[in-house]
PDB file of C-alpha atoms and ligand atoms in Angstrom:
ATOM      1  CA  ALA J   1       0.177  -0.076   0.156  1.00 81.00           C
ATOM      2  CA  PHE J   2       2.768   2.138   1.079  1.00 84.00           C
ATOM      3  CA  ALA J   3       4.765   1.485  -2.326  1.00 87.00           C
ATOM      4  CA  GLY J   4       1.855   2.633  -4.422  1.00 85.00           C
ATOM      5  CA  PHE J   5       1.386   5.660  -2.103  1.00 86.00           C
ATOM      6  CA  PHE J   6       4.607   7.251  -3.055  1.00 87.00           C
ATOM      7  CA  ARG J   7       4.538   5.894  -6.789  1.00 88.00           C
ATOM      8  CA  ARG J   8       1.376   8.294  -6.603  1.00 86.00           C
ATOM      9  CA  VAL J   9       2.883  11.065  -4.742  1.00 87.00           C
ATOM     10  CA  LYS J  10       5.705  11.158  -7.478  1.00 89.00           C
ATOM     11  CA  SER J  11       3.240  10.936 -10.640  1.00 87.00           C
ATOM     12  CA  GLY J  12       1.753  13.998  -9.070  1.00 84.00           C
ATOM     13  CA  GLU J  13      -1.487  12.202  -8.362  1.00 83.00           C
ATOM     14  CA  THR J  14      -3.540  13.012  -5.355  1.00 80.00           C
ATOM     15  CA  PRO J  15      -3.333   9.487  -3.545  1.00 78.00           C
ATOM     16  CA  GLY J  16      -4.997   8.782  -0.249  1.00 79.00           C
ATOM     17  CA  TYR J  17      -2.855   7.887   2.613  1.00 81.00           C
ATOM     18  CA  PRO J  18      -2.888   4.300   3.559  1.00 80.00           C
ATOM     19  CA  ARG J  19      -5.304   3.239   6.107  1.00 76.00           C
ATOM     20  CA  PHE J  20      -4.745   0.752   8.780  1.00 72.00           C
ATOM     21  CA  ARG J  21      -6.581  -2.266   8.513  1.00 68.00           C
ATOM     22  CA  GLY J  22      -6.977  -3.776  11.979  1.00 65.00           C
ATOM     23  CA  VAL J  23      -8.510  -7.231  12.890  1.00 62.00           C
ATOM     24  CA  ASN J  24     -11.957  -5.714  13.093  1.00 64.00           C
ATOM     25  CA  TRP J  25     -11.638  -4.544   9.547  1.00 64.00           C
ATOM     26  CA  PHE J  26     -12.286  -7.964   7.739  1.00 67.00           C
ATOM     27  CA  ASP J  27     -15.372  -9.896   8.390  1.00 76.00           C
ATOM     28  CA  THR J  28     -15.436 -11.977   5.464  1.00 80.00           C
ATOM     29  CA  VAL J  29     -12.715 -13.550   3.505  1.00 81.00           C
ATOM     30  CA  ASP J  30     -13.463 -15.088  -0.153  1.00 83.00           C
ATOM     31  CA  PHE J  31     -11.531 -17.943  -1.659  1.00 84.00           C
ATOM     32  CA  PRO J  32     -12.985 -17.861  -5.456  1.00 81.00           C
ATOM     33  CA  LYS J  33     -11.765 -21.664  -6.051  1.00 80.00           C
ATOM     34  CA  ASP J  34     -11.395 -24.379  -3.748  1.00 76.00           C
ATOM     35  CA  GLY J  35      -7.786 -25.605  -3.664  1.00 76.00           C
ATOM     36  CA  ASP J  36      -6.226 -21.973  -4.462  1.00 81.00           C
ATOM     37  CA  GLY J  37      -5.207 -20.668  -0.643  1.00 82.00           C
ATOM     38  CA  CYS J  38      -7.808 -22.821   0.778  1.00 84.00           C
ATOM     39  CA  ARG J  39      -8.972 -26.450   0.628  1.00 85.00           C
ATOM     40  CA  TRP J  40     -12.055 -28.150   1.797  1.00 84.00           C
ATOM     41  CA  ASP J  41     -10.983 -31.411   3.089  1.00 75.00           C
ATOM     42  CA  SER J  42     -13.426 -34.157   2.961  1.00 60.00           C
ATOM     43  CA  THR J  43     -11.867 -37.361   3.609  1.00 65.00           C
ATOM     44  CA  PRO J  44     -14.845 -39.425   3.613  1.00 60.00           C
ATOM     45  CA  HIS J  45     -13.843 -41.665   6.786  1.00 61.00           C
ATOM     46  CA  ASP J  46     -12.238 -38.875   8.597  1.00 67.00           C
ATOM     47  CA  PRO J  47     -15.214 -38.169  11.196  1.00 70.00           C
ATOM     48  CA  VAL J  48     -13.546 -34.708  11.862  1.00 78.00           C
ATOM     49  CA  THR J  49     -13.591 -32.491   8.857  1.00 82.00           C
ATOM     50  CA  ARG J  50     -11.070 -29.895   8.195  1.00 85.00           C
ATOM     51  CA  VAL J  51     -10.820 -27.042   6.157  1.00 86.00           C
ATOM     52  CA  ARG J  52      -6.675 -25.960   5.203  1.00 86.00           C
ATOM     53  CA  PHE J  53      -5.670 -22.378   4.670  1.00 85.00           C
ATOM     54  CA  GLN J  54      -2.338 -21.184   3.252  1.00 84.00           C
ATOM     55  CA  GLY J  55      -0.379 -20.053   5.781  1.00 84.00           C
ATOM     56  CA  VAL J  56      -2.390 -21.062   8.938  1.00 85.00           C
ATOM     57  CA  GLY J  57      -2.640 -24.563   8.274  1.00 86.00           C
ATOM     58  CA  HIS J  58      -5.708 -27.141   9.054  1.00 86.00           C
ATOM     59  CA  VAL J  59      -8.729 -25.838  11.126  1.00 88.00           C
ATOM     60  CA  LYS J  60     -11.402 -28.025  12.807  1.00 88.00           C
ATOM     61  CA  VAL J  61     -14.657 -27.320  11.304  1.00 89.00           C
ATOM     62  CA  ASN J  62     -18.147 -28.224  13.076  1.00 87.00           C
ATOM     63  CA  ARG J  63     -20.060 -29.507   9.890  1.00 82.00           C
ATOM     64  CA  HIS J  64     -23.934 -29.219  10.758  1.00 78.00           C
ATOM     65  CA  ARG J  65     -24.647 -31.249   7.435  1.00 78.00           C
ATOM     66  CA  PRO J  66     -23.222 -33.502   4.931  1.00 80.00           C
ATOM     67  CA  VAL J  67     -21.956 -31.237   1.662  1.00 82.00           C
ATOM     68  CA  ALA J  68     -23.711 -32.422  -1.389  1.00 81.00           C
ATOM     69  CA  GLY J  69     -21.820 -31.804  -5.002  1.00 83.00           C
ATOM     70  CA  ARG J  70     -18.765 -30.397  -5.568  1.00 86.00           C
ATOM     71  CA  VAL J  71     -17.333 -27.706  -3.596  1.00 86.00           C
ATOM     72  CA  LYS J  72     -16.679 -24.675  -5.631  1.00 88.00           C
ATOM     73  CA  THR J  73     -15.928 -21.631  -3.194  1.00 88.00           C
ATOM     74  CA  VAL J  74     -14.888 -21.365   0.096  1.00 88.00           C
ATOM     75  CA  SER J  75     -15.327 -18.179   2.333  1.00 88.00           C
ATOM     76  CA  VAL J  76     -14.638 -17.485   5.817  1.00 88.00           C
ATOM     77  CA  LYS J  77     -16.809 -15.422   7.735  1.00 86.00           C
ATOM     78  CA  ARG J  78     -16.558 -13.827  11.390  1.00 81.00           C
ATOM     79  CA  GLU J  79     -19.903 -13.115  13.096  1.00 74.00           C
ATOM     80  CA  GLY J  80     -19.002 -11.745  16.885  1.00 68.00           C
ATOM     81  CA  ARG J  81     -16.444 -14.066  18.325  1.00 75.00           C
ATOM     82  CA  LYS J  82     -17.614 -16.971  15.941  1.00 80.00           C
ATOM     83  CA  TRP J  83     -15.966 -18.110  12.834  1.00 87.00           C
ATOM     84  CA  PHE J  84     -18.087 -19.582  10.102  1.00 89.00           C
ATOM     85  CA  VAL J  85     -17.174 -21.384   6.685  1.00 90.00           C
ATOM     86  CA  VAL J  86     -19.315 -21.111   3.836  1.00 89.00           C
ATOM     87  CA  LEU J  87     -19.387 -23.214   1.148  1.00 88.00           C
ATOM     88  CA  THR J  88     -21.036 -23.397  -2.362  1.00 88.00           C
ATOM     89  CA  ALA J  89     -21.168 -26.286  -4.252  1.00 88.00           C
ATOM     90  CA  GLU J  90     -21.874 -27.665  -7.917  1.00 87.00           C
ATOM     91  CA  GLN J  91     -24.736 -29.937  -8.081  1.00 81.00           C
ATOM     92  CA  GLY J  92     -26.996 -31.524 -10.703  1.00 79.00           C
ATOM     93  CA  GLU J  93     -30.412 -30.324 -11.998  1.00 79.00           C
ATOM     94  CA  PRO J  94     -32.892 -30.421  -8.805  1.00 78.00           C
ATOM     95  CA  GLN J  95     -35.336 -33.492  -9.165  1.00 82.00           C
ATOM     96  CA  PRO J  96     -38.975 -32.190  -9.192  1.00 88.00           C
ATOM     97  CA  LEU J  97     -40.952 -33.927  -6.214  1.00 91.00           C
ATOM     98  CA  PRO J  98     -43.639 -36.431  -7.286  1.00 92.00           C
ATOM     99  CA  ALA J  99     -47.064 -34.459  -7.099  1.00 93.00           C
ATOM    100  CA  THR J 100     -49.427 -35.102  -4.341  1.00 94.00           C
ATOM    101  CA  GLY J 101     -52.680 -33.404  -5.569  1.00 94.00           C
ATOM    102  CA  SER J 102     -52.671 -31.103  -2.412  1.00 96.00           C
ATOM    103  CA  VAL J 103     -53.332 -27.211  -2.257  1.00 97.00           C
ATOM    104  CA  VAL J 104     -52.890 -25.166   0.738  1.00 97.00           C
ATOM    105  CA  GLY J 105     -53.235 -21.801   1.460  1.00 97.00           C
ATOM    106  CA  ILE J 106     -50.944 -19.911   4.505  1.00 96.00           C
ATOM    107  CA  ASP J 107     -51.911 -17.147   6.839  1.00 93.00           C
ATOM    108  CA  MET J 108     -48.785 -15.514   8.704  1.00 89.00           C
ATOM    109  CA  GLY J 109     -49.472 -14.368  12.058  1.00 82.00           C
ATOM    110  CA  MET J 110     -48.358 -12.758  15.442  1.00 76.00           C
ATOM    111  CA  ALA J 111     -49.737 -15.507  17.670  1.00 77.00           C
ATOM    112  CA  ASN J 112     -48.711 -18.398  15.269  1.00 85.00           C
ATOM    113  CA  PHE J 113     -45.861 -18.172  12.965  1.00 88.00           C
ATOM    114  CA  LEU J 114     -48.367 -19.537  10.218  1.00 93.00           C
ATOM    115  CA  ALA J 115     -51.919 -21.405   9.803  1.00 95.00           C
ATOM    116  CA  ASP J 116     -52.654 -23.602   7.080  1.00 96.00           C
ATOM    117  CA  SER J 117     -56.021 -23.821   5.206  1.00 96.00           C
ATOM    118  CA  GLY J 118     -56.154 -27.210   6.689  1.00 95.00           C
ATOM    119  CA  GLY J 119     -56.339 -26.422  10.066  1.00 94.00           C
ATOM    120  CA  GLY J 120     -52.970 -26.686  11.226  1.00 95.00           C
ATOM    121  CA  PHE J 121     -50.684 -24.502  12.811  1.00 95.00           C
ATOM    122  CA  VAL J 122     -47.033 -23.927  13.095  1.00 93.00           C
ATOM    123  CA  PRO J 123     -46.176 -21.980  16.618  1.00 87.00           C
ATOM    124  CA  ASN J 124     -43.575 -19.298  16.496  1.00 81.00           C
ATOM    125  CA  PRO J 125     -40.324 -20.592  17.539  1.00 77.00           C
ATOM    126  CA  ARG J 126     -40.113 -20.274  21.228  1.00 72.00           C
ATOM    127  CA  HIS J 127     -36.458 -19.694  21.271  1.00 70.00           C
ATOM    128  CA  GLY J 128     -37.344 -16.798  19.061  1.00 67.00           C
ATOM    129  CA  ARG J 129     -38.987 -15.126  21.873  1.00 71.00           C
ATOM    130  CA  LYS J 130     -36.352 -16.073  24.307  1.00 79.00           C
ATOM    131  CA  ALA J 131     -33.687 -14.499  22.086  1.00 78.00           C
ATOM    132  CA  ALA J 132     -35.559 -11.565  21.732  1.00 78.00           C
ATOM    133  CA  ALA J 133     -35.815 -10.994  25.414  1.00 84.00           C
ATOM    134  CA  LYS J 134     -31.903 -11.435  25.735  1.00 89.00           C
ATOM    135  CA  LEU J 135     -31.081  -9.333  22.983  1.00 86.00           C
ATOM    136  CA  GLU J 136     -33.431  -6.640  24.506  1.00 87.00           C
ATOM    137  CA  ALA J 137     -31.461  -6.917  27.698  1.00 92.00           C
ATOM    138  CA  ALA J 138     -27.959  -6.726  25.817  1.00 92.00           C
ATOM    139  CA  GLN J 139     -29.017  -3.852  23.606  1.00 91.00           C
ATOM    140  CA  ARG J 140     -30.080  -1.799  26.879  1.00 92.00           C
ATOM    141  CA  THR J 141     -26.807  -2.723  28.568  1.00 93.00           C
ATOM    142  CA  LEU J 142     -25.318  -1.218  25.315  1.00 92.00           C
ATOM    143  CA  SER J 143     -26.881   1.922  25.682  1.00 91.00           C
ATOM    144  CA  ARG J 144     -25.547   2.617  28.831  1.00 93.00           C
ATOM    145  CA  PHE J 145     -22.169   3.177  26.988  1.00 92.00           C
ATOM    146  CA  PRO J 146     -21.170   6.660  25.659  1.00 89.00           C
ATOM    147  CA  ARG J 147     -20.825   6.658  21.485  1.00 85.00           C
ATOM    148  CA  CYS J 148     -17.079   6.426  20.665  1.00 83.00           C
ATOM    149  CA  LYS J 149     -14.653   5.069  18.251  1.00 81.00           C
ATOM    150  CA  ALA J 150     -14.053   1.472  18.359  1.00 78.00           C
ATOM    151  CA  LYS J 151     -10.755   2.080  19.325  1.00 79.00           C
ATOM    152  CA  ASP J 152     -11.789   4.060  21.916  1.00 85.00           C
ATOM    153  CA  ARG J 153     -13.880   1.362  23.786  1.00 88.00           C
ATOM    154  CA  THR J 154     -13.388  -0.185  27.068  1.00 90.00           C
ATOM    155  CA  ALA J 155     -13.182  -3.740  27.495  1.00 91.00           C
ATOM    156  CA  ASN J 156     -16.698  -3.926  29.155  1.00 93.00           C
ATOM    157  CA  HIS J 157     -17.935  -1.790  26.010  1.00 92.00           C
ATOM    158  CA  ARG J 158     -16.351  -4.444  23.695  1.00 89.00           C
ATOM    159  CA  ARG J 159     -17.902  -6.958  25.444  1.00 90.00           C
ATOM    160  CA  ALA J 160     -21.242  -5.609  25.167  1.00 91.00           C
ATOM    161  CA  VAL J 161     -20.713  -4.543  21.663  1.00 89.00           C
ATOM    162  CA  GLU J 162     -19.829  -8.946  21.066  1.00 87.00           C
ATOM    163  CA  LYS J 163     -22.898  -9.741  22.857  1.00 89.00           C
ATOM    164  CA  VAL J 164     -25.179  -7.887  20.772  1.00 88.00           C
ATOM    165  CA  SER J 165     -23.961  -8.850  17.734  1.00 84.00           C
ATOM    166  CA  GLY J 166     -23.579 -12.625  18.625  1.00 84.00           C
ATOM    167  CA  LEU J 167     -27.293 -12.657  19.598  1.00 85.00           C
ATOM    168  CA  HIS J 168     -28.303 -10.892  16.598  1.00 82.00           C
ATOM    169  CA  GLY J 169     -26.223 -13.778  14.549  1.00 82.00           C
ATOM    170  CA  LYS J 170     -28.014 -16.500  16.942  1.00 82.00           C
ATOM    171  CA  VAL J 171     -31.543 -14.804  16.122  1.00 80.00           C
ATOM    172  CA  ARG J 172     -30.735 -14.856  12.708  1.00 81.00           C
ATOM    173  CA  ARG J 173     -29.407 -18.362  12.315  1.00 83.00           C
ATOM    174  CA  GLN J 174     -32.494 -19.767  14.356  1.00 83.00           C
ATOM    175  CA  ARG J 175     -35.010 -17.655  12.377  1.00 83.00           C
ATOM    176  CA  LEU J 176     -33.295 -19.421   9.004  1.00 87.00           C
ATOM    177  CA  ASP J 177     -33.435 -22.988  10.492  1.00 88.00           C
ATOM    178  CA  HIS J 178     -36.962 -22.700  11.314  1.00 90.00           C
ATOM    179  CA  ALA J 179     -37.651 -21.216   7.659  1.00 92.00           C
ATOM    180  CA  HIS J 180     -36.144 -24.132   6.398  1.00 93.00           C
ATOM    181  CA  LYS J 181     -37.849 -26.618   7.834  1.00 94.00           C
ATOM    182  CA  THR J 182     -41.366 -25.195   7.920  1.00 95.00           C
ATOM    183  CA  ALA J 183     -40.758 -24.608   4.179  1.00 96.00           C
ATOM    184  CA  LEU J 184     -39.530 -27.895   3.120  1.00 95.00           C
ATOM    185  CA  GLY J 185     -42.808 -29.071   5.691  1.00 96.00           C
ATOM    186  CA  LEU J 186     -45.061 -27.411   2.984  1.00 97.00           C
ATOM    187  CA  VAL J 187     -43.226 -27.968  -0.207  1.00 96.00           C
ATOM    188  CA  ARG J 188     -43.265 -31.862   0.270  1.00 96.00           C
ATOM    189  CA  ALA J 189     -46.869 -32.020   1.069  1.00 96.00           C
ATOM    190  CA  HIS J 190     -48.303 -29.792  -1.265  1.00 97.00           C
ATOM    191  CA  ASP J 191     -48.362 -29.044  -5.116  1.00 96.00           C
ATOM    192  CA  PHE J 192     -49.418 -25.540  -4.572  1.00 97.00           C
ATOM    193  CA  ILE J 193     -49.294 -22.953  -1.910  1.00 97.00           C
ATOM    194  CA  ALA J 194     -50.812 -19.603  -1.554  1.00 97.00           C
ATOM    195  CA  HIS J 195     -49.537 -17.027   0.535  1.00 96.00           C
ATOM    196  CA  GLU J 196     -50.488 -13.414   1.191  1.00 93.00           C
ATOM    197  CA  ASP J 197     -48.369 -10.685  -0.514  1.00 90.00           C
ATOM    198  CA  LEU J 198     -46.546  -9.202   2.561  1.00 81.00           C
ATOM    199  CA  ARG J 199     -46.161  -5.701   0.713  1.00 75.00           C
ATOM    200  CA  ILE J 200     -49.853  -5.276   0.229  1.00 68.00           C
ATOM    201  CA  ARG J 201     -50.203  -6.536   3.739  1.00 64.00           C
ATOM    202  CA  ASP J 202     -47.983  -3.864   5.351  1.00 62.00           C
ATOM    203  CA  MET J 203     -50.039  -1.241   3.539  1.00 56.00           C
ATOM    204  CA  VAL J 204     -53.375  -2.490   4.664  1.00 51.00           C
ATOM    205  CA  LYS J 205     -53.000  -4.058   7.914  1.00 52.00           C
ATOM    206  CA  ALA J 206     -52.162  -0.952  10.033  1.00 53.00           C
ATOM    207  CA  PRO J 207     -54.485  -0.752  12.912  1.00 54.00           C
ATOM    208  CA  VAL J 208     -57.830   1.368  12.404  1.00 55.00           C
ATOM    209  CA  PRO J 209     -57.382   5.080  14.021  1.00 58.00           C
ATOM    210  CA  LYS J 210     -60.237   5.295  16.807  1.00 62.00           C
ATOM    211  CA  PRO J 211     -61.512   8.326  16.969  1.00 64.00           C
ATOM    212  CA  ASP J 212     -62.351   9.911  20.449  1.00 67.00           C
ATOM    213  CA  PRO J 213     -66.126  10.302  20.591  1.00 68.00           C
ATOM    214  CA  GLY J 214     -66.100  13.077  23.318  1.00 71.00           C
ATOM    215  CA  ARG J 215     -63.565  15.334  21.461  1.00 68.00           C
ATOM    216  CA  PRO J 216     -63.777  15.623  17.260  1.00 66.00           C
ATOM    217  CA  GLY J 217     -60.343  15.575  15.762  1.00 65.00           C
ATOM    218  CA  VAL J 218     -58.619  13.645  18.489  1.00 65.00           C
ATOM    219  CA  PHE J 219     -57.497   9.834  18.061  1.00 62.00           C
ATOM    220  CA  LEU J 220     -57.726   7.306  21.058  1.00 62.00           C
ATOM    221  CA  PRO J 221     -54.444   5.206  21.298  1.00 61.00           C
ATOM    222  CA  ASN J 222     -55.053   2.074  18.657  1.00 58.00           C
ATOM    223  CA  GLY J 223     -51.681  -0.092  19.699  1.00 57.00           C
ATOM    224  CA  ALA J 224     -50.267   0.906  16.543  1.00 54.00           C
ATOM    225  CA  ALA J 225     -46.493   1.722  18.570  1.00 52.00           C
ATOM    226  CA  ALA J 226     -47.325  -1.623  20.622  1.00 49.00           C
ATOM    227  CA  LYS J 227     -47.380  -3.491  17.266  1.00 48.00           C
ATOM    228  CA  ALA J 228     -44.068  -1.538  16.007  1.00 50.00           C
ATOM    229  CA  GLY J 229     -42.181  -3.564  18.797  1.00 53.00           C
ATOM    230  CA  LEU J 230     -39.287  -5.326  18.759  1.00 50.00           C
ATOM    231  CA  ASN J 231     -41.027  -8.675  18.229  1.00 55.00           C
ATOM    232  CA  LYS J 232     -42.926  -6.987  15.464  1.00 58.00           C
ATOM    233  CA  SER J 233     -40.042  -6.425  13.789  1.00 56.00           C
ATOM    234  CA  ILE J 234     -38.284  -9.816  14.507  1.00 56.00           C
ATOM    235  CA  ASN J 235     -41.373 -11.568  13.034  1.00 62.00           C
ATOM    236  CA  ASP J 236     -41.825  -9.548   9.884  1.00 62.00           C
ATOM    237  CA  ALA J 237     -38.204  -9.766   9.158  1.00 64.00           C
ATOM    238  CA  GLY J 238     -38.924 -13.749   9.305  1.00 77.00           C
ATOM    239  CA  TRP J 239     -41.595 -13.828   7.233  1.00 84.00           C
ATOM    240  CA  GLY J 240     -39.464 -12.345   4.402  1.00 85.00           C
ATOM    241  CA  VAL J 241     -37.098 -14.593   4.740  1.00 87.00           C
ATOM    242  CA  PHE J 242     -39.312 -17.560   4.825  1.00 92.00           C
ATOM    243  CA  LEU J 243     -41.002 -16.499   1.761  1.00 93.00           C
ATOM    244  CA  THR J 244     -37.913 -16.122   0.092  1.00 93.00           C
ATOM    245  CA  ILE J 245     -36.744 -19.779   1.131  1.00 94.00           C
ATOM    246  CA  LEU J 246     -40.336 -21.345   0.271  1.00 96.00           C
ATOM    247  CA  THR J 247     -40.456 -19.826  -2.980  1.00 95.00           C
ATOM    248  CA  SER J 248     -36.728 -20.994  -3.990  1.00 93.00           C
ATOM    249  CA  LYS J 249     -37.431 -24.699  -2.539  1.00 94.00           C
ATOM    250  CA  ALA J 250     -40.461 -24.704  -4.320  1.00 95.00           C
ATOM    251  CA  GLU J 251     -39.199 -23.779  -7.533  1.00 92.00           C
ATOM    252  CA  SER J 252     -36.559 -26.542  -7.270  1.00 90.00           C
ATOM    253  CA  ALA J 253     -39.028 -29.225  -6.510  1.00 92.00           C
ATOM    254  CA  GLY J 254     -41.564 -28.105  -9.240  1.00 93.00           C
ATOM    255  CA  ARG J 255     -44.389 -26.527  -7.148  1.00 95.00           C
ATOM    256  CA  GLU J 256     -46.476 -23.781  -7.843  1.00 96.00           C
ATOM    257  CA  VAL J 257     -46.328 -20.461  -5.272  1.00 96.00           C
ATOM    258  CA  ILE J 258     -48.458 -17.660  -5.689  1.00 96.00           C
ATOM    259  CA  ALA J 259     -48.752 -14.216  -3.829  1.00 95.00           C
ATOM    260  CA  VAL J 260     -52.412 -13.033  -3.408  1.00 94.00           C
ATOM    261  CA  ASP J 261     -53.895  -9.798  -2.228  1.00 91.00           C
ATOM    262  CA  PRO J 262     -54.499 -10.310   1.345  1.00 87.00           C
ATOM    263  CA  ARG J 263     -57.478  -7.678   1.600  1.00 87.00           C
ATOM    264  CA  ASN J 264     -60.525  -8.873   3.342  1.00 88.00           C
ATOM    265  CA  THR J 265     -58.970 -12.446   3.593  1.00 90.00           C
ATOM    266  CA  SER J 266     -59.575 -12.215   7.420  1.00 89.00           C
ATOM    267  CA  ARG J 267     -63.063 -10.832   7.277  1.00 92.00           C
ATOM    268  CA  THR J 268     -64.833 -12.946   4.571  1.00 94.00           C
ATOM    269  CA  CYS J 269     -66.636 -15.976   5.646  1.00 95.00           C
ATOM    270  CA  PRO J 270     -65.571 -19.021   4.072  1.00 93.00           C
ATOM    271  CA  GLU J 271     -68.892 -20.787   3.870  1.00 93.00           C
ATOM    272  CA  CYS J 272     -71.241 -18.023   2.595  1.00 94.00           C
ATOM    273  CA  GLY J 273     -69.067 -15.363   1.093  1.00 93.00           C
ATOM    274  CA  HIS J 274     -70.362 -12.667   3.515  1.00 94.00           C
ATOM    275  CA  VAL J 275     -67.752  -9.747   4.305  1.00 94.00           C
ATOM    276  CA  ALA J 276     -67.818  -8.108   7.338  1.00 93.00           C
ATOM    277  CA  ALA J 277     -65.480  -6.726  10.014  1.00 91.00           C
ATOM    278  CA  LYS J 278     -68.002  -7.908  12.578  1.00 93.00           C
ATOM    279  CA  ASN J 279     -67.150 -11.566  11.546  1.00 93.00           C
ATOM    280  CA  ARG J 280     -64.190 -11.355  13.643  1.00 91.00           C
ATOM    281  CA  PRO J 281     -64.935 -10.298  17.323  1.00 89.00           C
ATOM    282  CA  ASN J 282     -61.150 -10.914  18.459  1.00 87.00           C
ATOM    283  CA  GLN J 283     -58.241 -12.105  17.231  1.00 84.00           C
ATOM    284  CA  ASP J 284     -58.637 -15.758  17.265  1.00 88.00           C
ATOM    285  CA  THR J 285     -62.247 -16.058  16.655  1.00 92.00           C
ATOM    286  CA  PHE J 286     -64.316 -15.887  13.436  1.00 94.00           C
ATOM    287  CA  HIS J 287     -67.862 -16.043  13.375  1.00 95.00           C
ATOM    288  CA  CYS J 288     -70.219 -15.321  10.253  1.00 95.00           C
ATOM    289  CA  VAL J 289     -72.682 -12.898  11.366  1.00 95.00           C
ATOM    290  CA  ALA J 290     -74.920 -13.825   8.433  1.00 94.00           C
ATOM    291  CA  CYS J 291     -74.570 -17.595   8.491  1.00 95.00           C
ATOM    292  CA  GLY J 292     -72.876 -18.600  11.866  1.00 93.00           C
ATOM    293  CA  HIS J 293     -69.974 -20.014  10.460  1.00 94.00           C
ATOM    294  CA  THR J 294     -67.453 -20.456  13.423  1.00 95.00           C
ATOM    295  CA  ALA J 295     -63.804 -21.164  13.001  1.00 94.00           C
ATOM    296  CA  HIS J 296     -60.134 -20.084  14.115  1.00 95.00           C
ATOM    297  CA  ALA J 297     -59.777 -16.804  12.414  1.00 93.00           C
ATOM    298  CA  ASP J 298     -56.342 -17.533  10.933  1.00 93.00           C
ATOM    299  CA  THR J 299     -57.706 -20.937   9.556  1.00 95.00           C
ATOM    300  CA  VAL J 300     -60.322 -19.003   7.691  1.00 96.00           C
ATOM    301  CA  GLY J 301     -57.477 -16.471   6.637  1.00 95.00           C
ATOM    302  CA  ALA J 302     -55.573 -19.128   5.125  1.00 96.00           C
ATOM    303  CA  THR J 303     -58.853 -20.830   3.472  1.00 96.00           C
ATOM    304  CA  ASN J 304     -59.314 -17.526   1.983  1.00 96.00           C
ATOM    305  CA  VAL J 305     -55.507 -17.295   1.033  1.00 96.00           C
ATOM    306  CA  LEU J 306     -55.744 -20.651  -0.824  1.00 97.00           C
ATOM    307  CA  ARG J 307     -59.157 -19.955  -2.863  1.00 96.00           C
ATOM    308  CA  ALA J 308     -57.977 -16.154  -4.123  1.00 95.00           C
ATOM    309  CA  GLY J 309     -54.468 -18.260  -4.986  1.00 96.00           C
ATOM    310  CA  LEU J 310     -56.564 -20.633  -6.621  1.00 96.00           C
ATOM    311  CA  VAL J 311     -58.824 -17.964  -8.618  1.00 95.00           C
ATOM    312  CA  ARG J 312     -55.442 -16.219 -10.008  1.00 93.00           C
ATOM    313  CA  ARG J 313     -54.017 -19.576 -10.992  1.00 92.00           C
ATOM    314  CA  ASN J 314     -57.101 -20.295 -13.207  1.00 91.00           C
ATOM    315  CA  ALA J 315     -57.303 -16.840 -14.627  1.00 89.00           C
ATOM    316  CA  ARG J 316     -53.547 -17.563 -15.680  1.00 84.00           C
ATOM    317  CA  GLN J 317     -54.058 -20.908 -17.087  1.00 79.00           C
ATOM    318  CA  GLY J 318     -57.562 -19.936 -18.603  1.00 68.00           C
TER     319      GLY J 318
HETATM  320 ZN1   ZN P 401     -71.144 -16.974   6.541  1.00 73.35          ZN
END
């Protein structure tokens, strides 16, 4: 860097002074080709997996699942104090799964991660809530330290930073794991999956403003602030990740995924088609004021999502 700096000074250019790149500068190192500076060791009978880095030597790897296909690139990533080896591998064409003849609609919610049109529920992972509480505490601790440059931080301050970043990583990995398992279950069981379009949902699902009857022009609290809390933000990110994974798994399995407009899916009676906000007396219950049909509100939502999805599919094909 300095040789380049002086060369530019001599030739009359305006060089930038070389910047010191300390240990905290690098978070990821990429090896664009396996075997070039780094080698993924896969001795089939050795129970210990190792990766070899030029100038470092063999490093043991805690491999969480077998590598399928031929390793193409290797990258090493740091998250807090943990190091991860990320591999990309070349695989053959994915084999589409055999048809099951089953279709499903899903409704993503706060109480349950999702409800399906068959009456099934996938609860929100408990560990997610636990991690969220820990994260909140760690962030509170971190907020007590004054803002300053990384190099001026005290040991306690650095530990607090590490704790927050470590917990963020944990939440992200758990969310990914949960999303992969849930998506795989759906893709294996159904040929066609309909879900709510999250972009439209975010626009329409904000709580309705409540006017104060005594004072015109004044609104009562409607819970919008509470809804925008930490849990919600974690859930929202979770649904986005989940839908991305679901779509890609469905594609390689030859399944169809359709996003539908979520408006009125929670207020329409699946039996008689009556649309009314009163059909949903509370968060969990659906009770049709016209025909008396009663079910779990999220199951009703998922059923309506499935119907809307099938209508869209037929319109596309016809
Ligand atoms: Zn009805």
